[in-house]
PDB file of C-alpha atoms in Angstrom:
ATOM      1  CA  MET A1080      23.816 -30.285  98.590  1.00 46.00           C
ATOM      2  CA  THR A1081      26.450 -29.632 101.215  1.00 49.00           C
ATOM      3  CA  VAL A1082      27.056 -26.975 103.840  1.00 47.00           C
ATOM      4  CA  SER A1083      30.007 -25.725 101.817  1.00 48.00           C
ATOM      5  CA  SER A1084      27.811 -25.278  98.710  1.00 55.00           C
ATOM      6  CA  ILE A1085      25.431 -23.125 100.765  1.00 55.00           C
ATOM      7  CA  ARG A1086      28.207 -21.053 102.356  1.00 64.00           C
ATOM      8  CA  ALA A1087      30.324 -20.625  99.200  1.00 76.00           C
ATOM      9  CA  PRO A1088      30.124 -17.166  97.586  1.00 89.00           C
ATOM     10  CA  VAL A1089      27.230 -16.941  95.151  1.00 96.00           C
ATOM     11  CA  ARG A1090      26.084 -14.138  92.871  1.00 97.00           C
ATOM     12  CA  ILE A1091      22.309 -13.744  92.849  1.00 98.00           C
ATOM     13  CA  ILE A1092      20.047 -11.698  90.601  1.00 98.00           C
ATOM     14  CA  GLY A1093      16.641 -10.740  91.911  1.00 98.00           C
ATOM     15  CA  ILE A1094      14.025  -9.754  89.350  1.00 98.00           C
ATOM     16  CA  ASP A1095      10.817  -7.797  89.979  1.00 96.00           C
ATOM     17  CA  PRO A1096       8.789  -8.308  86.792  1.00 95.00           C
ATOM     18  CA  GLY A1097       6.659  -5.571  85.269  1.00 92.00           C
ATOM     19  CA  LEU A1098       5.606  -4.423  81.820  1.00 91.00           C
ATOM     20  CA  ARG A1099       6.526  -0.772  82.360  1.00 92.00           C
ATOM     21  CA  ARG A1100       9.575  -1.437  84.522  1.00 95.00           C
ATOM     22  CA  THR A1101      11.242  -4.730  85.330  1.00 97.00           C
ATOM     23  CA  GLY A1102      13.555  -4.200  88.269  1.00 97.00           C
ATOM     24  CA  TRP A1103      16.766  -6.158  88.717  1.00 98.00           C
ATOM     25  CA  GLY A1104      19.259  -6.313  91.540  1.00 98.00           C
ATOM     26  CA  VAL A1105      22.506  -8.253  91.858  1.00 98.00           C
ATOM     27  CA  ILE A1106      24.127  -9.171  95.165  1.00 98.00           C
ATOM     28  CA  GLU A1107      26.788 -11.570  96.347  1.00 97.00           C
ATOM     29  CA  SER A1108      26.101 -13.789  99.310  1.00 94.00           C
ATOM     30  CA  GLU A1109      28.670 -15.686 101.353  1.00 90.00           C
ATOM     31  CA  GLY A1110      27.080 -17.311 104.363  1.00 84.00           C
ATOM     32  CA  ASN A1111      25.291 -14.427 106.109  1.00 85.00           C
ATOM     33  CA  ARG A1112      27.393 -11.725 104.414  1.00 91.00           C
ATOM     34  CA  LEU A1113      25.635  -9.752 101.660  1.00 95.00           C
ATOM     35  CA  VAL A1114      27.401  -7.453  99.197  1.00 96.00           C
ATOM     36  CA  TYR A1115      25.672  -5.049  96.823  1.00 97.00           C
ATOM     37  CA  ILE A1116      26.850  -5.359  93.212  1.00 97.00           C
ATOM     38  CA  ALA A1117      24.364  -3.388  91.062  1.00 97.00           C
ATOM     39  CA  CYS A1118      20.706  -2.695  90.396  1.00 97.00           C
ATOM     40  CA  GLY A1119      18.471  -0.958  87.906  1.00 97.00           C
ATOM     41  CA  SER A1120      15.433  -1.468  85.756  1.00 97.00           C
ATOM     42  CA  VAL A1121      14.565  -2.380  82.200  1.00 97.00           C
ATOM     43  CA  GLU A1122      12.051   0.102  80.818  1.00 96.00           C
ATOM     44  CA  PRO A1123      10.746  -0.614  77.309  1.00 96.00           C
ATOM     45  CA  PRO A1124       8.773   2.290  75.809  1.00 95.00           C
ATOM     46  CA  GLU A1125       5.084   2.069  76.743  1.00 92.00           C
ATOM     47  CA  THR A1126       4.131   3.045  73.199  1.00 95.00           C
ATOM     48  CA  LEU A1127       5.439  -0.245  71.803  1.00 95.00           C
ATOM     49  CA  PRO A1128       3.093  -3.166  71.174  1.00 95.00           C
ATOM     50  CA  LEU A1129       3.035  -5.819  73.909  1.00 93.00           C
ATOM     51  CA  ALA A1130       5.248  -8.295  72.020  1.00 95.00           C
ATOM     52  CA  SER A1131       7.894  -5.620  71.452  1.00 96.00           C
ATOM     53  CA  ARG A1132       7.813  -4.591  75.112  1.00 96.00           C
ATOM     54  CA  LEU A1133       8.295  -8.222  76.158  1.00 96.00           C
ATOM     55  CA  LEU A1134      11.216  -8.481  73.737  1.00 97.00           C
ATOM     56  CA  GLY A1135      12.677  -5.301  75.254  1.00 97.00           C
ATOM     57  CA  ILE A1136      12.476  -6.834  78.735  1.00 97.00           C
ATOM     58  CA  HIS A1137      14.216  -9.974  77.509  1.00 98.00           C
ATOM     59  CA  GLU A1138      16.968  -8.017  75.744  1.00 98.00           C
ATOM     60  CA  GLY A1139      17.522  -5.786  78.792  1.00 98.00           C
ATOM     61  CA  LEU A1140      17.731  -8.733  81.185  1.00 98.00           C
ATOM     62  CA  THR A1141      20.031 -10.586  78.794  1.00 98.00           C
ATOM     63  CA  LYS A1142      22.407  -7.616  78.829  1.00 98.00           C
ATOM     64  CA  VAL A1143      22.376  -7.563  82.659  1.00 98.00           C
ATOM     65  CA  LEU A1144      22.946 -11.332  82.829  1.00 98.00           C
ATOM     66  CA  HIS A1145      25.921 -11.059  80.445  1.00 97.00           C
ATOM     67  CA  GLU A1146      27.436  -8.169  82.380  1.00 98.00           C
ATOM     68  CA  PHE A1147      27.063  -9.443  85.950  1.00 98.00           C
ATOM     69  CA  GLN A1148      27.185 -13.243  85.462  1.00 97.00           C
ATOM     70  CA  PRO A1149      24.877 -14.331  88.310  1.00 98.00           C
ATOM     71  CA  THR A1150      24.835 -18.015  89.207  1.00 97.00           C
ATOM     72  CA  GLU A1151      21.364 -18.046  90.790  1.00 97.00           C
ATOM     73  CA  ALA A1152      18.171 -16.103  90.130  1.00 98.00           C
ATOM     74  CA  ALA A1153      14.991 -15.281  92.019  1.00 98.00           C
ATOM     75  CA  VAL A1154      11.736 -13.831  90.718  1.00 97.00           C
ATOM     76  CA  GLU A1155       8.778 -12.511  92.648  1.00 93.00           C
ATOM     77  CA  GLN A1156       5.591 -14.521  92.232  1.00 89.00           C
ATOM     78  CA  THR A1157       2.613 -12.646  90.858  1.00 76.00           C
ATOM     79  CA  PHE A1158      -0.403 -12.069  93.021  1.00 67.00           C
ATOM     80  CA  VAL A1159      -3.772 -12.169  91.287  1.00 63.00           C
ATOM     81  CA  ASN A1160      -5.648  -8.894  91.402  1.00 67.00           C
ATOM     82  CA  LYS A1161      -9.174  -7.946  90.344  1.00 70.00           C
ATOM     83  CA  ASP A1162      -8.154  -6.968  86.803  1.00 72.00           C
ATOM     84  CA  GLY A1163      -7.697 -10.285  85.006  1.00 75.00           C
ATOM     85  CA  ALA A1164      -6.260  -8.704  81.844  1.00 77.00           C
ATOM     86  CA  ALA A1165      -3.603  -6.826  83.832  1.00 75.00           C
ATOM     87  CA  THR A1166      -2.726  -9.989  85.755  1.00 79.00           C
ATOM     88  CA  LEU A1167      -2.345 -11.904  82.499  1.00 81.00           C
ATOM     89  CA  LYS A1168      -0.044  -9.245  81.014  1.00 81.00           C
ATOM     90  CA  LEU A1169       2.056  -9.156  84.197  1.00 84.00           C
ATOM     91  CA  GLY A1170       2.257 -12.944  83.987  1.00 88.00           C
ATOM     92  CA  GLN A1171       3.737 -12.609  80.507  1.00 92.00           C
ATOM     93  CA  ALA A1172       6.418 -10.227  81.821  1.00 92.00           C
ATOM     94  CA  ARG A1173       7.066 -12.675  84.652  1.00 94.00           C
ATOM     95  CA  GLY A1174       7.500 -15.465  82.106  1.00 95.00           C
ATOM     96  CA  ILE A1175      10.182 -13.411  80.355  1.00 96.00           C
ATOM     97  CA  ALA A1176      11.814 -12.692  83.739  1.00 96.00           C
ATOM     98  CA  MET A1177      12.002 -16.432  84.419  1.00 97.00           C
ATOM     99  CA  MET A1178      13.004 -17.464  80.902  1.00 97.00           C
ATOM    100  CA  SER A1179      15.894 -15.019  80.533  1.00 97.00           C
ATOM    101  CA  PRO A1180      18.101 -16.498  83.305  1.00 97.00           C
ATOM    102  CA  ALA A1181      16.946 -20.022  82.398  1.00 97.00           C
ATOM    103  CA  MET A1182      18.395 -19.483  78.919  1.00 97.00           C
ATOM    104  CA  PHE A1183      21.775 -19.016  80.639  1.00 96.00           C
ATOM    105  CA  GLY A1184      21.340 -22.295  82.512  1.00 97.00           C
ATOM    106  CA  ILE A1185      20.588 -20.462  85.768  1.00 97.00           C
ATOM    107  CA  ASP A1186      18.071 -22.020  88.151  1.00 94.00           C
ATOM    108  CA  VAL A1187      15.229 -19.656  89.013  1.00 96.00           C
ATOM    109  CA  ALA A1188      13.564 -19.628  92.440  1.00 96.00           C
ATOM    110  CA  GLU A1189      10.217 -17.977  93.090  1.00 95.00           C
ATOM    111  CA  TYR A1190       9.109 -16.087  96.200  1.00 95.00           C
ATOM    112  CA  MET A1191       5.745 -14.674  97.274  1.00 93.00           C
ATOM    113  CA  PRO A1192       5.678 -10.900  97.906  1.00 91.00           C
ATOM    114  CA  ASN A1193       4.770 -11.371 101.584  1.00 91.00           C
ATOM    115  CA  LEU A1194       7.778 -13.659 102.130  1.00 94.00           C
ATOM    116  CA  VAL A1195      10.068 -11.055 100.541  1.00 94.00           C
ATOM    117  CA  LYS A1196       8.699  -8.355 102.871  1.00 93.00           C
ATOM    118  CA  LYS A1197       8.874 -10.607 105.918  1.00 93.00           C
ATOM    119  CA  THR A1198      12.460 -11.626 105.115  1.00 93.00           C
ATOM    120  CA  VAL A1199      13.737  -8.085 104.604  1.00 93.00           C
ATOM    121  CA  VAL A1200      11.609  -6.075 107.037  1.00 92.00           C
ATOM    122  CA  GLY A1201      10.239  -8.688 109.428  1.00 87.00           C
ATOM    123  CA  ALA A1202       6.592  -8.015 108.534  1.00 78.00           C
ATOM    124  CA  GLY A1203       4.694  -9.538 105.617  1.00 76.00           C
ATOM    125  CA  HIS A1204       2.710  -6.366 104.958  1.00 82.00           C
ATOM    126  CA  ALA A1205       5.559  -3.842 104.954  1.00 84.00           C
ATOM    127  CA  ASP A1206       5.359  -0.920 102.549  1.00 86.00           C
ATOM    128  CA  LYS A1207       7.936   0.084  99.941  1.00 85.00           C
ATOM    129  CA  ASN A1208       9.467   2.764 102.194  1.00 88.00           C
ATOM    130  CA  GLN A1209      10.114   0.223 104.958  1.00 91.00           C
ATOM    131  CA  ILE A1210      11.774  -2.100 102.439  1.00 91.00           C
ATOM    132  CA  GLN A1211      14.018   0.693 101.173  1.00 92.00           C
ATOM    133  CA  VAL A1212      15.043   1.708 104.700  1.00 92.00           C
ATOM    134  CA  MET A1213      16.019  -1.886 105.522  1.00 93.00           C
ATOM    135  CA  LEU A1214      17.893  -2.237 102.233  1.00 94.00           C
ATOM    136  CA  LYS A1215      20.060   0.735 103.226  1.00 94.00           C
ATOM    137  CA  ILE A1216      20.902  -1.106 106.455  1.00 93.00           C
ATOM    138  CA  LEU A1217      21.500  -4.515 104.841  1.00 94.00           C
ATOM    139  CA  LEU A1218      23.275  -3.148 101.738  1.00 94.00           C
ATOM    140  CA  PRO A1219      24.732   0.252 102.739  1.00 92.00           C
ATOM    141  CA  LYS A1220      26.377   0.802  99.348  1.00 93.00           C
ATOM    142  CA  ALA A1221      23.159   0.159  97.395  1.00 93.00           C
ATOM    143  CA  GLU A1222      21.976   3.016  95.229  1.00 90.00           C
ATOM    144  CA  PHE A1223      18.522   2.467  93.803  1.00 88.00           C
ATOM    145  CA  LYS A1224      16.638   5.161  91.948  1.00 88.00           C
ATOM    146  CA  ARG A1225      13.345   3.297  91.590  1.00 90.00           C
ATOM    147  CA  ALA A1226      11.198   1.091  93.787  1.00 92.00           C
ATOM    148  CA  ASP A1227      11.429  -1.685  91.164  1.00 94.00           C
ATOM    149  CA  ALA A1228      15.203  -1.936  91.619  1.00 96.00           C
ATOM    150  CA  ALA A1229      14.842  -1.868  95.414  1.00 95.00           C
ATOM    151  CA  ASP A1230      12.220  -4.612  95.236  1.00 95.00           C
ATOM    152  CA  ALA A1231      14.549  -6.688  93.043  1.00 97.00           C
ATOM    153  CA  LEU A1232      17.331  -6.349  95.630  1.00 97.00           C
ATOM    154  CA  ALA A1233      14.864  -7.465  98.314  1.00 96.00           C
ATOM    155  CA  ILE A1234      14.015 -10.526  96.190  1.00 97.00           C
ATOM    156  CA  ALA A1235      17.728 -11.344  95.836  1.00 97.00           C
ATOM    157  CA  ILE A1236      18.203 -11.009  99.608  1.00 97.00           C
ATOM    158  CA  THR A1237      15.221 -13.289 100.181  1.00 96.00           C
ATOM    159  CA  HIS A1238      16.819 -15.896  97.955  1.00 96.00           C
ATOM    160  CA  ALA A1239      20.128 -15.543  99.797  1.00 95.00           C
ATOM    161  CA  HIS A1240      18.339 -16.308 103.066  1.00 93.00           C
ATOM    162  CA  HIS A1241      16.108 -19.087 101.749  1.00 93.00           C
ATOM    163  CA  ARG A1242      18.288 -20.713  99.100  1.00 86.00           C
ATOM    164  CA  ALA A1243      19.177 -23.716 101.244  1.00 70.00           C
ATOM    165  CA  SER A1244      15.461 -24.543 101.502  1.00 63.00           C
ATOM    166  CA  ALA A1245      15.012 -23.974  97.762  1.00 57.00           C
ATOM    167  CA  MET A1246      17.979 -26.255  96.980  1.00 56.00           C
ATOM    168  CA  LEU A1247      16.576 -28.941  99.276  1.00 53.00           C
ATOM    169  CA  ARG A1248      13.130 -28.751  97.628  1.00 54.00           C
ATOM    170  CA  LYS A1249      14.756 -29.095  94.212  1.00 57.00           C
ATOM    171  CA  ALA A1250      16.823 -32.086  95.338  1.00 51.00           C
ATOM    172  CA  VAL A1251      13.744 -33.808  96.798  1.00 54.00           C
ATOM    173  CA  MET A1252      11.732 -33.257  93.595  1.00 57.00           C
ATOM    174  CA  ALA A1253      14.509 -34.624  91.352  1.00 57.00           C
TER     175      ALA A1253
END
């Protein structure tokens, strides 16, 4: 890992996993400069069985990965809530969100929701509106229609800011 590898332009996809909507956001990062590329969400029909919905998420992310060719990926870590069954299902969607870029040979970093909020807004308990306001400042050309896509952009920004640490952790573990 060198300073030039950290400062070289990199295309990052952020993924906010969910069974109803999996948000994705693609940015380019060069040093401290961030450029909005695209964002959206994959929305498999809720009437489909779970396995088919998971397949729909994978197919949608695969299409995005083909189209935008990111070189790095980041996924939000799942927090455990009181409903164990819902947490387990979300974990399955998260597995698809991690597997899809990995199938392209893209390393996947993981970030806790509070770190994403703290990185983008400056407070670990920021709400979705605060995140969206900051995204408009950090990525003025960004056009997101859903909170899932905005969250995915925030995850990508978090990776852009923390990727040197993630690369160092990976190098140490190797």
